[in-house]
Short mmCIF file of C-alpha atoms in Angstrom, two decimals:
data_model
loop_
_atom_site.label_atom_id
_atom_site.label_comp_id
_atom_site.label_asym_id
_atom_site.label_seq_id
_atom_site.Cartn_x
_atom_site.Cartn_y
_atom_site.Cartn_z
CA MET A 690 3.98 -22.44 -2.02
CA ASN A 691 6.71 -21.63 -4.53
CA GLU A 692 9.75 -20.32 -2.66
CA ALA A 693 11.28 -18.52 -5.64
CA PRO A 694 12.23 -15.00 -4.46
CA PHE A 695 10.50 -11.86 -5.66
CA THR A 696 12.53 -10.12 -8.35
CA VAL A 697 12.16 -6.95 -10.41
CA ARG A 698 11.38 -7.94 -13.99
CA ALA A 699 13.22 -6.68 -17.07
CA GLY A 700 10.32 -4.47 -18.14
CA GLU A 701 10.36 -2.77 -14.74
CA ARG A 702 14.00 -1.72 -14.98
CA GLY A 703 15.18 1.53 -16.57
CA ALA A 704 18.40 1.82 -18.57
CA ASP A 705 19.99 3.66 -15.62
CA GLY A 706 19.17 0.83 -13.20
CA SER A 707 16.09 2.55 -11.84
CA PHE A 708 12.83 0.84 -10.92
CA ARG A 709 9.78 1.61 -13.10
CA ARG A 710 6.36 0.59 -11.78
CA ARG A 711 3.89 -0.57 -14.41
CA ASP A 712 0.32 0.67 -14.60
CA ALA A 713 -2.53 -1.49 -13.32
CA ALA A 714 -4.19 -3.70 -15.93
CA PHE A 715 -7.88 -3.64 -14.97
CA ARG A 716 -9.50 -0.24 -14.63
CA ALA A 717 -13.31 -0.49 -14.69
CA LEU A 718 -15.06 1.99 -12.41
CA LEU A 719 -18.17 1.76 -10.24
CA ALA A 720 -20.16 4.32 -8.31
CA ALA A 721 -20.03 4.06 -4.53
CA GLU A 722 -23.80 3.50 -4.55
CA ALA A 723 -23.38 0.36 -6.69
CA LEU A 724 -21.20 -1.25 -4.03
CA ARG A 725 -23.84 -0.66 -1.37
CA ALA A 726 -26.76 -1.63 -3.59
CA GLU A 727 -25.65 -5.27 -3.89
CA PRO A 728 -23.92 -6.23 -0.62
CA GLY A 729 -21.56 -9.14 -1.10
CA ARG A 730 -21.39 -8.94 -4.89
CA TYR A 731 -18.01 -7.19 -4.88
CA HIS A 732 -15.12 -8.70 -2.97
CA LEU A 733 -11.76 -7.20 -2.01
CA TYR A 734 -8.56 -9.25 -2.16
CA VAL A 735 -5.67 -7.67 -0.22
CA SER A 736 -2.54 -8.22 1.82
CA LEU A 737 -2.19 -6.12 4.96
CA ALA A 738 1.55 -6.07 4.28
CA CYS A 739 1.09 -4.08 1.06
CA PRO A 740 0.82 -0.26 1.25
CA TRP A 741 -1.32 -0.08 -1.90
CA CYS A 742 -3.76 -2.55 -0.35
CA HIS A 743 -3.59 -0.78 2.98
CA ARG A 744 -5.17 2.40 1.64
CA THR A 745 -8.17 0.42 0.33
CA VAL A 746 -8.58 -1.40 3.66
CA ILE A 747 -8.58 1.90 5.54
CA VAL A 748 -11.11 3.60 3.26
CA ARG A 749 -13.36 0.52 3.25
CA GLU A 750 -13.36 0.67 7.05
CA LEU A 751 -13.94 4.41 7.31
CA MET A 752 -16.72 4.42 4.72
CA GLY A 753 -18.64 1.68 6.54
CA LEU A 754 -18.30 -0.87 3.72
CA THR A 755 -17.17 -3.83 5.80
CA GLU A 756 -20.48 -5.66 5.31
CA ALA A 757 -21.11 -4.53 1.72
CA VAL A 758 -17.64 -5.45 0.43
CA PRO A 759 -16.27 -8.65 2.05
CA ILE A 760 -12.51 -9.03 2.22
CA ALA A 761 -9.98 -11.85 1.94
CA TYR A 762 -6.36 -11.59 3.06
CA THR A 763 -3.30 -13.22 1.54
CA HIS A 764 -0.16 -14.32 3.36
CA PRO A 765 2.49 -11.57 3.73
CA PHE A 766 5.14 -13.63 1.90
CA ARG A 767 4.96 -13.11 -1.86
CA ASP A 768 6.71 -15.17 -4.51
CA GLU A 769 6.85 -14.90 -8.31
CA ARG A 770 3.25 -16.10 -8.67
CA GLY A 771 2.10 -13.24 -6.52
CA TRP A 772 0.10 -13.38 -3.32
CA ALA A 773 -1.03 -16.69 -1.80
CA PHE A 774 -3.95 -17.96 0.26
CA THR A 775 -2.13 -20.50 2.43
CA GLY A 776 -4.91 -21.42 4.83
CA GLY A 777 -2.59 -20.56 7.70
CA ARG A 778 -2.98 -17.96 10.39
CA PHE A 779 -1.14 -14.87 11.56
CA ASP A 780 -1.69 -13.30 14.97
CA ASP A 781 -1.20 -9.68 13.94
CA GLY A 782 -4.09 -7.65 12.52
CA PRO A 783 -7.55 -8.54 11.21
CA GLY A 784 -6.12 -10.60 8.37
CA GLY A 785 -5.41 -13.53 10.64
CA GLU A 786 -6.69 -16.23 8.29
CA TYR A 787 -5.44 -16.52 4.72
CA VAL A 788 -8.39 -18.15 2.99
CA ASP A 789 -10.37 -17.26 -0.13
CA ARG A 790 -13.93 -18.17 0.82
CA VAL A 791 -15.42 -16.84 -2.41
CA ASN A 792 -13.58 -18.85 -5.06
CA GLY A 793 -11.43 -21.20 -3.01
CA TRP A 794 -8.28 -20.09 -4.79
CA ALA A 795 -4.76 -20.82 -3.58
CA PHE A 796 -3.22 -17.79 -5.33
CA ALA A 797 -4.44 -14.32 -6.27
CA GLU A 798 -3.01 -15.16 -9.70
CA GLN A 799 -6.12 -17.24 -10.32
CA ALA A 800 -8.28 -14.09 -10.33
CA TYR A 801 -6.14 -12.74 -13.17
CA ARG A 802 -6.32 -15.98 -15.14
CA ALA A 803 -10.09 -16.13 -14.70
CA THR A 804 -10.40 -12.59 -16.03
CA ASP A 805 -7.82 -12.88 -18.81
CA PRO A 806 -6.48 -16.39 -19.56
CA GLY A 807 -3.59 -14.85 -21.48
CA TYR A 808 -2.47 -12.52 -18.68
CA ALA A 809 1.33 -12.67 -18.37
CA ASP A 810 2.27 -9.58 -16.33
CA ARG A 811 2.90 -9.25 -12.60
CA VAL A 812 0.12 -10.30 -10.25
CA THR A 813 -0.61 -7.46 -7.84
CA LEU A 814 -3.06 -6.56 -5.11
CA PRO A 815 -5.46 -5.02 -4.26
CA VAL A 816 -8.08 -6.61 -6.49
CA LEU A 817 -11.76 -5.69 -6.49
CA TRP A 818 -13.58 -8.79 -7.72
CA ASP A 819 -17.11 -9.07 -9.14
CA THR A 820 -18.69 -12.36 -8.03
CA ALA A 821 -21.58 -11.95 -10.51
CA THR A 822 -19.44 -11.70 -13.64
CA GLY A 823 -16.47 -13.67 -12.34
CA ARG A 824 -14.01 -10.95 -13.32
CA ILE A 825 -11.65 -8.41 -11.82
CA VAL A 826 -13.27 -4.99 -11.76
CA ASN A 827 -10.17 -3.01 -10.85
CA ASN A 828 -6.66 -3.53 -9.47
CA GLU A 829 -5.63 0.13 -9.16
CA SER A 830 -5.73 1.16 -5.50
CA SER A 831 -6.25 4.88 -6.11
CA GLU A 832 -9.37 4.14 -8.16
CA ILE A 833 -10.69 1.58 -5.69
CA ILE A 834 -10.58 4.08 -2.83
CA ARG A 835 -12.48 6.60 -4.94
CA MET A 836 -15.12 3.98 -5.69
CA PHE A 837 -15.39 3.28 -1.97
CA ALA A 838 -15.54 6.92 -0.86
CA GLY A 839 -17.29 8.78 -3.67
CA GLU A 840 -16.90 12.49 -2.89
CA ALA A 841 -16.57 11.93 0.86
CA LEU A 842 -12.77 12.18 0.69
CA ARG A 843 -12.68 14.56 -2.30
CA PRO A 844 -14.57 17.73 -1.29
CA PRO A 845 -15.12 19.69 -4.54
CA ALA A 846 -13.44 22.79 -3.14
CA LEU A 847 -10.26 20.85 -2.41
CA VAL A 848 -9.98 18.67 -5.52
CA GLY A 849 -7.26 20.80 -7.10
CA GLU A 850 -5.15 20.76 -3.93
CA ILE A 851 -5.76 17.04 -3.37
CA ASP A 852 -4.69 16.12 -6.90
CA ALA A 853 -1.56 18.25 -6.72
CA VAL A 854 -0.53 16.67 -3.42
CA ASN A 855 -1.35 13.17 -4.69
CA GLU A 856 0.80 13.58 -7.78
CA ARG A 857 3.91 14.63 -5.90
CA VAL A 858 3.45 12.17 -3.04
CA TYR A 859 2.86 9.24 -5.39
CA ASP A 860 5.82 9.99 -7.64
CA THR A 861 8.42 10.74 -4.98
CA VAL A 862 7.18 9.18 -1.71
CA ASN A 863 4.75 6.25 -2.25
CA ASN A 864 6.70 5.04 -5.26
CA GLY A 865 9.88 6.90 -4.33
CA VAL A 866 10.79 4.45 -1.58
CA TYR A 867 10.59 1.60 -4.11
CA GLN A 868 12.63 3.53 -6.64
CA ALA A 869 15.33 3.90 -4.00
CA GLY A 870 15.09 0.33 -2.73
CA PHE A 871 15.11 -1.40 -6.10
CA SER A 872 17.70 0.82 -7.80
CA ARG A 873 20.74 -0.96 -9.21
CA SER A 874 22.95 2.07 -9.71
CA GLN A 875 24.27 4.73 -7.37
CA GLN A 876 22.95 7.39 -9.73
CA SER A 877 19.34 6.21 -9.77
CA TYR A 878 19.37 5.48 -6.04
CA GLY A 879 20.79 8.90 -5.22
CA ALA A 880 18.22 10.66 -7.41
CA ALA A 881 15.34 8.75 -5.84
CA VAL A 882 16.51 9.44 -2.28
CA ALA A 883 17.04 13.12 -3.00
CA GLU A 884 13.50 13.48 -4.40
CA LEU A 885 12.04 11.42 -1.57
CA PHE A 886 13.53 13.53 1.21
CA ALA A 887 12.83 16.79 -0.59
CA SER A 888 9.17 15.77 -0.63
CA LEU A 889 9.20 14.66 3.01
CA GLU A 890 10.64 18.08 3.93
CA TRP A 891 7.93 19.72 1.83
CA MET A 892 5.22 17.66 3.54
CA ASP A 893 6.65 18.48 6.96
CA GLY A 894 6.57 22.18 6.13
CA LEU A 895 3.04 21.96 4.76
CA LEU A 896 1.84 20.18 7.88
CA GLY A 897 3.36 22.90 10.02
CA THR A 898 0.69 25.24 8.62
CA ARG A 899 -2.33 22.94 8.35
CA ARG A 900 -3.57 19.81 10.09
CA TYR A 901 -3.83 17.62 6.98
CA LEU A 902 -2.19 17.59 3.58
CA ALA A 903 -4.97 19.40 1.73
CA GLY A 904 -6.25 21.60 4.56
CA GLU A 905 -8.15 21.19 7.80
CA VAL A 906 -10.12 18.06 6.88
CA ILE A 907 -8.94 14.54 6.12
CA THR A 908 -9.02 13.72 2.41
CA GLU A 909 -7.88 10.89 0.16
CA ALA A 910 -4.48 12.59 0.00
CA ASP A 911 -3.92 11.67 3.64
CA TRP A 912 -4.95 8.04 3.26
CA ARG A 913 -2.78 7.68 0.17
CA ALA A 914 0.25 9.02 2.09
CA PHE A 915 -0.30 7.27 5.42
CA PRO A 916 0.57 3.64 4.46
CA THR A 917 4.02 4.74 3.31
CA LEU A 918 4.62 6.90 6.37
CA VAL A 919 3.56 4.23 8.86
CA ARG A 920 5.98 1.72 7.25
CA PHE A 921 8.86 4.12 6.87
CA ASP A 922 10.87 3.83 10.08
CA GLU A 923 10.31 0.07 10.45
CA VAL A 924 11.01 -0.88 6.83
CA TYR A 925 11.97 1.71 4.24
CA HIS A 926 14.60 3.50 6.33
CA LEU A 927 16.70 0.31 6.57
CA HIS A 928 15.48 -2.16 3.96
CA PHE A 929 15.25 0.35 1.09
CA ARG A 930 18.20 2.47 2.34
CA CYS A 931 16.03 5.56 2.77
CA ASN A 932 18.17 6.50 5.74
CA VAL A 933 18.68 10.25 5.61
CA ARG A 934 16.10 10.72 8.38
CA ARG A 935 13.31 8.75 10.01
CA ILE A 936 9.72 10.00 9.95
CA SER A 937 10.00 10.29 13.74
CA GLU A 938 12.67 12.97 13.16
CA PHE A 939 10.27 15.25 11.24
CA PRO A 940 8.27 17.11 13.92
CA SER A 941 5.10 17.91 11.96
CA LEU A 942 5.14 14.77 9.80
CA TRP A 943 5.62 12.51 12.82
CA GLY A 944 2.76 14.13 14.74
CA TYR A 945 0.58 13.90 11.62
CA THR A 946 1.35 10.19 11.18
CA ARG A 947 0.32 9.54 14.79
CA ASP A 948 -2.79 11.68 14.30
CA LEU A 949 -3.94 9.50 11.38
CA TYR A 950 -3.00 6.27 13.15
CA GLN A 951 -5.26 7.26 16.04
CA VAL A 952 -8.35 7.85 13.87
CA PRO A 953 -10.88 5.23 15.09
CA GLY A 954 -10.59 2.02 13.08
CA VAL A 955 -7.21 2.77 11.52
CA ALA A 956 -4.81 1.23 14.06
CA ALA A 957 -6.43 -2.18 13.55
CA THR A 958 -5.45 -2.05 9.86
CA VAL A 959 -1.74 -1.59 10.62
CA ALA A 960 -0.37 -5.13 10.86
CA MET A 961 3.29 -4.32 11.48
CA ASP A 962 4.35 -7.93 12.01
CA GLN A 963 2.92 -8.85 8.60
CA ILE A 964 4.50 -5.77 7.03
CA LYS A 965 7.97 -6.68 8.31
CA VAL A 966 7.62 -10.35 7.38
CA HIS A 967 6.68 -9.36 3.84
CA TYR A 968 9.50 -6.93 3.14
CA TYR A 969 12.32 -8.69 4.96
CA THR A 970 11.55 -12.20 3.66
CA THR A 971 10.27 -11.53 0.13
CA HIS A 972 13.10 -9.42 -1.36
CA ASP A 973 16.06 -11.81 -1.35
CA GLU A 974 18.07 -9.41 -3.49
CA LEU A 975 17.98 -6.92 -0.60
CA ASN A 976 17.91 -9.26 2.40
CA PRO A 977 19.11 -12.74 1.36
CA LYS A 978 19.29 -14.06 4.94
CA ARG A 979 15.65 -13.06 5.57
CA ILE A 980 16.49 -11.80 9.06
CA ILE A 981 13.72 -9.51 10.36
CA PRO A 982 14.94 -6.53 12.43
CA VAL A 983 13.50 -6.26 15.93
CA GLY A 984 13.13 -2.46 16.06
CA PRO A 985 12.69 0.43 16.07
CA ALA A 986 8.98 0.11 17.06
CA PRO A 987 7.89 3.79 17.06
CA ASP A 988 5.08 4.71 19.46
CA PHE A 989 2.12 5.57 17.20
CA LEU A 990 -0.16 5.97 20.22
CA ALA A 991 1.82 8.81 21.77
CA ALA A 992 -0.02 12.13 21.99
CA HIS A 993 0.25 13.95 18.65
CA GLY A 994 -0.78 17.47 19.69
CA ARG A 995 -2.57 18.19 16.42
CA GLY A 996 -6.00 19.54 17.30
#
């Protein structure tokens, strides 16, 4: 495996030193029924370390698609070629074996090359792969979870609220931690952290009045937010310098994070050892010695008191 460190590319850097995430490249859409109609045709490539992948793994599990949509896991370390199938094992989480049993690839990059031989942008996961056509269907996590769930996580009466929450949480929380972590100027870092913690305060206040982000039922807004929240105290607080407060210091937000963690099937998708290996060994610009912190190990199984 190439040991070149992960770096932010020129096209992902704003003039003020800020980090700018690029849009996903492959955006075909399928109905949820199509995934169930041909079990095994569509295949999900993910890393349990990645928060964007994590949301797809959760929704796949909750929607009962584990047989219909097989999954392959990559190693948590990521180099410039993207995510790798090393053939090795990892003890933490269901992604214990890093093998592509569909195509026999060594790198997720090969899915991109097979779909577009001229592809020259960053290789990202998740990837929903079509074994019949030999092409990537979609590599945008928010669209993949909608394909998996249909309307189950988007009740028509709550769509407006869900979309409003999603927009703010994506811009300032999901992506906000990266904007803080990969900033190269005090100005861009300070702006990102200010927006991030303003949104965390807003979420904490919202969750003081309702059980979930869009109301009294779990929606896609919750599963889009959760992967960032569950990583926050262990990774983003230190590694990305998002250190104004920990999630465990927000009373409603911390109870809410534990509430979601304790939904049946979800805890098994949280591979914290893989998460920490990925962040603390992949970003040499931020952690050149690749030393992985031991703590703080928040107790996600503690009683949450939310219903």
